[in-house]
Amino acid sequence: MGEPQGKARPRFAKHRQHLFVWTPEKTKTYEKSIQAAFWEQCGNVRFPEGSQLELKVLAFFKIPQSASKKKKEAMLSGEIRPTKKPDIDNVLKAVADALNGVCYKDDSCIVKMTGEKFYSDNPKIIIILKICAK
């Protein structure tokens, strides 16, 4: 699906006595692309209400073109991993919010979240969502 993105902070504006809050358009578009990919791959699958879910996200970032051949090999092998923005917690938040109402009622049912960042020639995210073993 392309370069992983994090959930952007909400934007605020005050007009007279009213405070307006909105999600940036880039974040909305990214969340919609996650939803579309879910529907394409999983159809209308939904977890039963009351499920305790585990979410794991693997984020694969594009290797910088400036990387030497040796450094590129180290990045592809996982020896060097991304320490750049976005933070993994913001990537997790974007995914959890995108799937709200799509495959679960609310992301409050997620009881365990993990995320990892890698380099790849093919930037993407892999989402693993399952019911936690009791």
XYZ file of N, CA, C and O in Angstrom:
536
model
N 0.804 -1.203 0.000
C 0.000 0.000 0.000
C 0.842 1.261 0.000
O 0.296 2.342 0.046
N 2.138 1.148 0.019
C 2.954 2.350 0.030
C 3.569 2.616 1.386
O 3.435 1.834 2.321
N 4.249 3.735 1.486
C 4.985 4.120 2.692
C 4.050 4.199 3.912
O 3.002 4.829 3.857
N 4.429 3.543 5.019
C 3.611 3.624 6.237
C 3.482 5.066 6.729
O 4.415 5.858 6.610
N 2.324 5.376 7.273
C 2.062 6.708 7.812
C 1.533 6.589 9.228
O 0.891 5.603 9.579
N 1.783 7.610 10.001
C 1.275 7.656 11.359
C 0.010 8.489 11.427
O -0.310 9.244 10.517
N -0.705 8.354 12.521
C -1.901 9.161 12.767
C -1.444 10.573 13.107
O -0.680 10.784 14.039
N -1.891 11.528 12.330
C -1.528 12.926 12.583
C -2.374 13.472 13.726
O -3.484 13.011 13.978
N -1.843 14.449 14.407
C -2.564 15.092 15.509
C -3.775 15.832 14.958
O -3.746 16.356 13.850
N -4.862 15.880 15.749
C -6.031 16.626 15.287
C -5.709 18.114 15.175
O -4.821 18.625 15.860
N -6.424 18.795 14.320
C -6.258 20.233 14.117
C -7.394 20.963 14.816
O -8.518 20.458 14.879
N -7.089 22.144 15.324
C -8.060 22.934 16.071
C -8.172 24.323 15.458
O -7.180 24.883 15.001
N -9.367 24.877 15.501
C -9.594 26.263 15.079
C -10.719 26.828 15.932
O -11.687 26.124 16.254
N -10.577 28.091 16.293
C -11.619 28.755 17.076
C -12.244 29.845 16.209
O -11.547 30.646 15.590
N -13.559 29.832 16.171
C -14.298 30.854 15.447
C -15.381 31.373 16.381
O -16.296 30.642 16.749
N -15.227 32.606 16.770
C -16.118 33.226 17.762
C -16.100 32.388 19.036
O -15.065 32.213 19.636
N -17.225 31.832 19.420
C -17.301 31.054 20.665
C -17.204 29.543 20.422
O -17.368 28.765 21.353
N -16.939 29.146 19.193
C -16.940 27.719 18.857
C -15.529 27.220 18.570
O -14.740 27.891 17.904
N -15.255 26.028 19.063
C -13.981 25.366 18.803
C -14.239 24.225 17.824
O -15.114 23.385 18.055
N -13.512 24.215 16.718
C -13.664 23.176 15.708
C -12.444 22.263 15.753
O -11.311 22.734 15.838
N -12.680 20.963 15.701
C -11.612 19.969 15.719
C -11.815 19.054 14.512
O -12.932 18.624 14.237
N -10.729 18.768 13.796
C -10.844 17.872 12.649
C -9.551 17.087 12.450
O -8.491 17.473 12.901
N -9.697 15.965 11.762
C -8.559 15.116 11.401
C -8.016 15.603 10.073
O -8.789 15.847 9.136
N -6.690 15.751 9.959
C -6.105 16.190 8.682
C -6.493 15.269 7.524
O -6.644 14.055 7.700
N -6.648 15.844 6.351
C -7.085 15.105 5.163
C -6.147 13.949 4.811
O -6.601 12.878 4.401
N -4.849 14.145 4.971
C -3.874 13.090 4.654
C -4.118 11.848 5.516
O -4.057 10.718 5.020
N -4.440 12.056 6.785
C -4.724 10.934 7.686
C -6.030 10.254 7.293
O -6.108 9.021 7.261
N -7.053 11.033 6.966
C -8.334 10.451 6.533
C -8.152 9.578 5.300
O -8.688 8.476 5.212
N -7.391 10.084 4.335
C -7.151 9.353 3.094
C -6.407 8.049 3.371
O -6.743 6.994 2.815
N -5.399 8.109 4.244
C -4.621 6.912 4.591
C -5.517 5.876 5.285
O -5.469 4.689 4.948
N -6.343 6.310 6.225
C -7.236 5.387 6.921
C -8.234 4.758 5.947
O -8.539 3.562 6.051
N -8.708 5.520 4.972
C -9.632 4.968 3.976
C -8.937 3.930 3.095
O -9.552 2.943 2.691
N -7.657 4.127 2.810
C -6.932 3.139 2.004
C -6.732 1.846 2.798
O -6.773 0.756 2.223
N -6.540 1.956 4.110
C -6.436 0.761 4.959
C -7.776 0.018 4.958
O -7.812 -1.212 4.815
N -8.872 0.751 5.089
C -10.200 0.138 5.060
C -10.454 -0.575 3.730
O -10.932 -1.701 3.694
N -10.110 0.087 2.630
C -10.323 -0.502 1.298
C -9.519 -1.784 1.145
O -10.024 -2.781 0.610
N -8.277 -1.779 1.612
C -7.439 -2.982 1.527
C -8.027 -4.104 2.383
O -8.024 -5.270 1.983
N -8.549 -3.743 3.554
C -9.174 -4.762 4.415
C -10.365 -5.396 3.701
O -10.500 -6.610 3.649
N -11.272 -4.558 3.166
C -12.458 -5.088 2.491
C -12.080 -5.949 1.288
O -12.695 -6.962 1.021
N -11.047 -5.525 0.562
C -10.599 -6.287 -0.603
C -10.084 -7.669 -0.193
O -10.350 -8.663 -0.859
N -9.348 -7.729 0.898
C -8.728 -8.989 1.313
C -9.611 -9.846 2.212
O -9.497 -11.070 2.202
N -10.486 -9.208 3.006
C -11.248 -9.958 4.008
C -12.757 -9.874 3.842
O -13.492 -10.513 4.595
N -13.221 -9.071 2.924
C -14.662 -8.922 2.744
C -15.302 -8.261 3.959
O -14.731 -7.356 4.560
N -16.468 -8.737 4.342
C -17.203 -8.144 5.461
C -16.982 -8.890 6.773
O -17.864 -8.917 7.629
N -15.830 -9.498 6.942
C -15.517 -10.217 8.175
C -15.513 -9.236 9.340
O -14.920 -8.167 9.256
N -16.198 -9.613 10.416
C -16.215 -8.796 11.638
C -15.987 -9.715 12.832
O -16.479 -10.838 12.852
N -15.262 -9.206 13.798
C -15.072 -9.958 15.033
C -16.322 -9.800 15.883
O -16.930 -8.730 15.913
N -16.710 -10.867 16.598
C -17.894 -10.771 17.457
C -17.714 -9.696 18.530
O -16.607 -9.484 19.027
N -18.806 -9.031 18.860
C -18.756 -8.022 19.916
C -18.318 -8.697 21.215
O -18.699 -9.829 21.497
N -17.484 -8.028 21.971
C -16.956 -8.588 23.214
C -15.651 -9.340 23.025
O -15.064 -9.820 23.998
N -15.188 -9.452 21.768
C -13.905 -10.116 21.515
C -12.769 -9.305 22.111
O -12.815 -8.078 22.152
N -11.750 -10.007 22.580
C -10.527 -9.366 23.042
C -9.490 -9.589 21.937
O -9.111 -10.720 21.667
N -9.048 -8.497 21.308
C -8.241 -8.613 20.102
C -6.781 -8.241 20.325
O -6.454 -7.420 21.184
N -5.956 -8.850 19.501
C -4.527 -8.540 19.446
C -4.232 -7.972 18.063
O -4.605 -8.563 17.046
N -3.569 -6.821 18.027
C -3.212 -6.163 16.770
C -1.700 -6.114 16.645
O -1.010 -5.662 17.565
N -1.203 -6.591 15.530
C 0.230 -6.516 15.244
C 0.387 -5.854 13.882
O -0.296 -6.226 12.922
N 1.269 -4.872 13.815
C 1.519 -4.169 12.558
C 3.011 -4.238 12.245
O 3.855 -3.909 13.081
N 3.308 -4.690 11.045
C 4.676 -4.690 10.526
C 4.744 -3.585 9.480
O 4.014 -3.634 8.483
N 5.579 -2.589 9.734
C 5.695 -1.433 8.842
C 7.003 -1.520 8.069
O 8.073 -1.572 8.671
N 6.908 -1.547 6.764
C 8.077 -1.659 5.896
C 8.291 -0.331 5.172
O 7.445 0.089 4.389
N 9.426 0.307 5.447
C 9.755 1.613 4.886
C 10.715 1.475 3.713
O 11.556 0.579 3.680
N 10.588 2.395 2.779
C 11.449 2.415 1.600
C 12.898 2.697 2.015
O 13.161 3.526 2.881
N 13.822 2.012 1.375
C 15.246 2.225 1.623
C 15.662 3.524 0.936
O 15.351 3.725 -0.242
N 16.354 4.415 1.657
C 16.789 5.668 1.033
C 17.696 5.399 -0.176
O 18.540 4.496 -0.142
N 17.537 6.168 -1.237
C 18.350 5.978 -2.438
C 19.817 6.267 -2.175
O 20.686 5.753 -2.872
N 20.088 7.060 -1.148
C 21.474 7.411 -0.833
C 22.228 6.285 -0.121
O 23.434 6.378 0.061
N 21.532 5.220 0.265
C 22.175 4.123 0.990
C 23.146 3.372 0.082
O 22.840 3.069 -1.071
N 24.326 3.083 0.615
C 25.314 2.305 -0.133
C 24.819 0.868 -0.295
O 23.885 0.444 0.391
N 25.467 0.134 -1.173
C 25.065 -1.250 -1.421
C 25.178 -2.073 -0.136
O 24.284 -2.856 0.198
N 26.253 -1.866 0.614
C 26.477 -2.605 1.859
C 25.405 -2.244 2.895
O 24.852 -3.120 3.573
N 25.101 -0.958 2.998
C 24.094 -0.500 3.949
C 22.710 -1.011 3.541
O 21.909 -1.411 4.386
N 22.438 -1.025 2.231
C 21.158 -1.513 1.735
C 20.977 -2.987 2.099
O 19.898 -3.400 2.532
N 22.028 -3.772 1.958
C 21.965 -5.189 2.325
C 21.676 -5.353 3.813
O 20.891 -6.217 4.213
N 22.310 -4.516 4.646
C 22.077 -4.560 6.091
C 20.639 -4.163 6.423
O 20.028 -4.722 7.339
N 20.089 -3.228 5.676
C 18.705 -2.807 5.886
C 17.728 -3.918 5.498
O 16.759 -4.183 6.207
N 17.983 -4.563 4.378
C 17.106 -5.633 3.920
C 17.160 -6.857 4.826
O 16.162 -7.568 4.986
N 18.322 -7.103 5.449
C 18.462 -8.262 6.335
C 17.884 -7.997 7.731
O 17.774 -8.910 8.543
N 17.552 -6.740 8.012
C 17.012 -6.395 9.325
C 18.071 -6.008 10.337
O 17.771 -5.711 11.487
N 19.320 -5.993 9.906
C 20.415 -5.591 10.787
C 20.296 -4.102 11.125
O 20.583 -3.693 12.244
N 19.883 -3.303 10.152
C 19.609 -1.875 10.367
C 18.106 -1.688 10.182
O 17.546 -2.079 9.158
N 17.462 -1.099 11.195
C 16.022 -0.883 11.147
C 15.734 0.619 11.224
O 16.535 1.384 11.740
N 14.584 1.051 10.714
C 14.260 2.482 10.687
C 14.096 3.080 12.086
O 13.408 2.509 12.928
N 14.712 4.213 12.291
C 14.535 4.973 13.536
C 14.016 6.365 13.193
O 14.238 7.314 13.912
N 13.321 6.444 12.071
C 12.803 7.722 11.583
C 11.316 7.827 11.861
O 10.680 6.873 12.293
N 10.762 9.011 11.610
C 9.323 9.231 11.731
C 8.626 8.481 10.612
O 9.208 8.284 9.553
N 7.425 8.029 10.784
C 6.587 8.205 11.957
C 6.938 7.215 13.062
O 7.482 6.134 12.807
N 6.607 7.589 14.290
C 6.781 6.695 15.425
C 5.845 5.506 15.253
O 4.737 5.641 14.736
N 6.283 4.345 15.724
C 5.481 3.131 15.547
C 4.132 3.236 16.270
O 3.129 2.701 15.789
N 4.080 3.953 17.392
C 2.793 4.081 18.091
C 1.780 4.873 17.260
O 0.582 4.588 17.301
N 2.248 5.814 16.466
C 1.342 6.570 15.599
C 0.874 5.731 14.412
O -0.255 5.889 13.935
N 1.716 4.826 13.933
C 1.310 3.895 12.868
C 0.228 2.955 13.415
O -0.799 2.729 12.774
N 0.455 2.434 14.617
C -0.525 1.552 15.252
C -1.871 2.269 15.434
O -2.932 1.696 15.178
N -1.822 3.514 15.872
C -3.044 4.288 16.097
C -3.810 4.501 14.785
O -5.033 4.384 14.752
N -3.090 4.791 13.712
C -3.743 4.980 12.410
C -4.465 3.705 11.980
O -5.604 3.746 11.507
N -3.817 2.559 12.158
C -4.420 1.282 11.774
C -5.627 0.968 12.654
O -6.700 0.616 12.153
N -5.467 1.105 13.974
C -6.563 0.800 14.898
C -7.777 1.679 14.610
O -8.910 1.195 14.576
N -7.563 2.964 14.372
C -8.672 3.874 14.076
C -9.306 3.578 12.719
O -10.523 3.681 12.556
N -8.492 3.197 11.750
C -9.015 2.898 10.409
C -9.969 1.705 10.440
O -10.956 1.681 9.706
N -9.691 0.732 11.292
C -10.500 -0.485 11.328
C -11.695 -0.388 12.284
O -12.495 -1.312 12.363
N -11.822 0.760 12.981
C -12.990 1.014 13.833
C -14.262 0.926 13.003
O -14.368 1.576 11.960
N -15.209 0.119 13.443
C -16.480 0.011 12.732
C -16.385 -0.807 11.460
O -17.384 -1.027 10.792
N -15.197 -1.240 11.106
C -15.010 -2.034 9.884
C -14.966 -3.515 10.236
O -15.760 -4.306 9.743
N -14.042 -3.905 11.098
C -13.955 -5.318 11.491
C -14.151 -5.515 12.989
O -14.170 -6.639 13.466
N -14.278 -4.443 13.730
C -14.671 -4.497 15.137
C -15.428 -3.215 15.455
O -15.312 -2.215 14.743
N -16.225 -3.274 16.526
C -17.085 -2.131 16.848
C -16.268 -0.915 17.255
O -16.523 0.193 16.797
N -15.281 -1.109 18.127
C -14.469 0.001 18.616
C -13.097 -0.524 18.992
O -12.966 -1.663 19.441
N -12.061 0.310 18.823
C -10.708 -0.164 19.108
C -10.441 -0.358 20.605
O -9.371 -0.810 20.988
N -11.430 -0.097 21.443
C -11.270 -0.395 22.873
C -11.206 -1.904 23.109
O -10.757 -2.345 24.164
N -11.627 -2.712 22.122
C -11.560 -4.174 22.264
C -10.147 -4.707 22.032
O -9.881 -5.885 22.259
N -9.220 -3.851 21.610
C -7.834 -4.279 21.421
C -7.146 -4.269 22.779
O -7.036 -3.233 23.426
N -6.699 -5.446 23.205
C -6.070 -5.573 24.517
C -4.556 -5.743 24.422
O -3.854 -5.668 25.423
N -4.076 -5.968 23.203
C -2.631 -6.134 23.003
C -2.265 -5.568 21.635
O -2.905 -5.890 20.637
N -1.235 -4.702 21.611
C -0.771 -4.099 20.354
C 0.738 -4.220 20.282
O 1.431 -3.934 21.255
N 1.236 -4.607 19.121
C 2.676 -4.596 18.890
C 2.930 -4.071 17.488
O 2.105 -4.228 16.591
N 4.063 -3.448 17.329
C 4.441 -2.924 16.026
C 5.939 -3.015 15.841
O 6.700 -2.907 16.806
N 6.347 -3.234 14.603
C 7.765 -3.294 14.261
C 7.993 -2.551 12.966
O 7.131 -2.530 12.090
N 9.181 -1.949 12.863
C 9.565 -1.205 11.659
C 10.738 -1.911 10.981
O 11.674 -2.336 11.645
N 10.653 -1.996 9.659
C 11.682 -2.629 8.836
C 11.916 -1.781 7.596
O 11.115 -0.916 7.263
N 12.983 -2.084 6.888
C 13.208 -1.517 5.558
C 12.845 -2.571 4.526
O 12.949 -3.772 4.768
N 12.443 -2.101 3.341
C 12.079 -3.008 2.258
C 12.159 -2.270 0.930
O 12.072 -1.046 0.880
N 12.309 -3.039 -0.140
C 12.217 -2.467 -1.486
C 10.756 -2.194 -1.839
O 10.458 -1.505 -2.803
N 9.853 -2.773 -1.051
C 8.418 -2.661 -1.298
C 7.749 -2.098 -0.040
O 7.304 -2.850 0.819
N 7.673 -0.757 0.104
C 7.070 -0.184 1.307
C 5.593 -0.563 1.440
O 4.850 -0.541 0.463
N 5.204 -0.935 2.672
C 3.835 -1.401 2.922
C 3.653 -1.590 4.417
O 4.603 -1.461 5.189
N 2.430 -1.918 4.807
C 2.188 -2.380 6.157
C 1.502 -3.742 6.071
O 0.753 -4.014 5.125
N 1.802 -4.592 7.018
C 1.115 -5.881 7.159
C 0.396 -5.821 8.496
O 1.009 -5.508 9.514
N -0.900 -6.108 8.465
C -1.732 -6.062 9.659
C -2.151 -7.465 10.025
O -2.702 -8.202 9.197
N -1.893 -7.830 11.274
C -2.324 -9.126 11.789
C -3.259 -8.829 12.958
O -2.861 -8.204 13.929
N -4.494 -9.260 12.834
C -5.506 -9.005 13.852
C -6.152 -10.326 14.200
O -6.633 -11.035 13.311
N -6.138 -10.679 15.491
C -6.716 -11.959 15.893
C -7.293 -11.873 17.293
O -6.968 -10.955 18.057
N -8.111 -12.856 17.613
C -8.672 -12.953 18.962
C -7.575 -13.480 19.869
O -6.884 -14.448 19.527
N -7.408 -12.830 21.020
C -6.392 -13.254 21.984
C -6.770 -14.614 22.561
O -7.931 -14.869 22.880
N -5.753 -15.456 22.718
C -5.965 -16.742 23.368
C -6.225 -16.500 24.848
O -5.599 -15.639 25.460
N -7.149 -17.241 25.393
C -7.497 -17.038 26.809
C -6.693 -17.923 27.711
O -6.132 -18.878 27.407
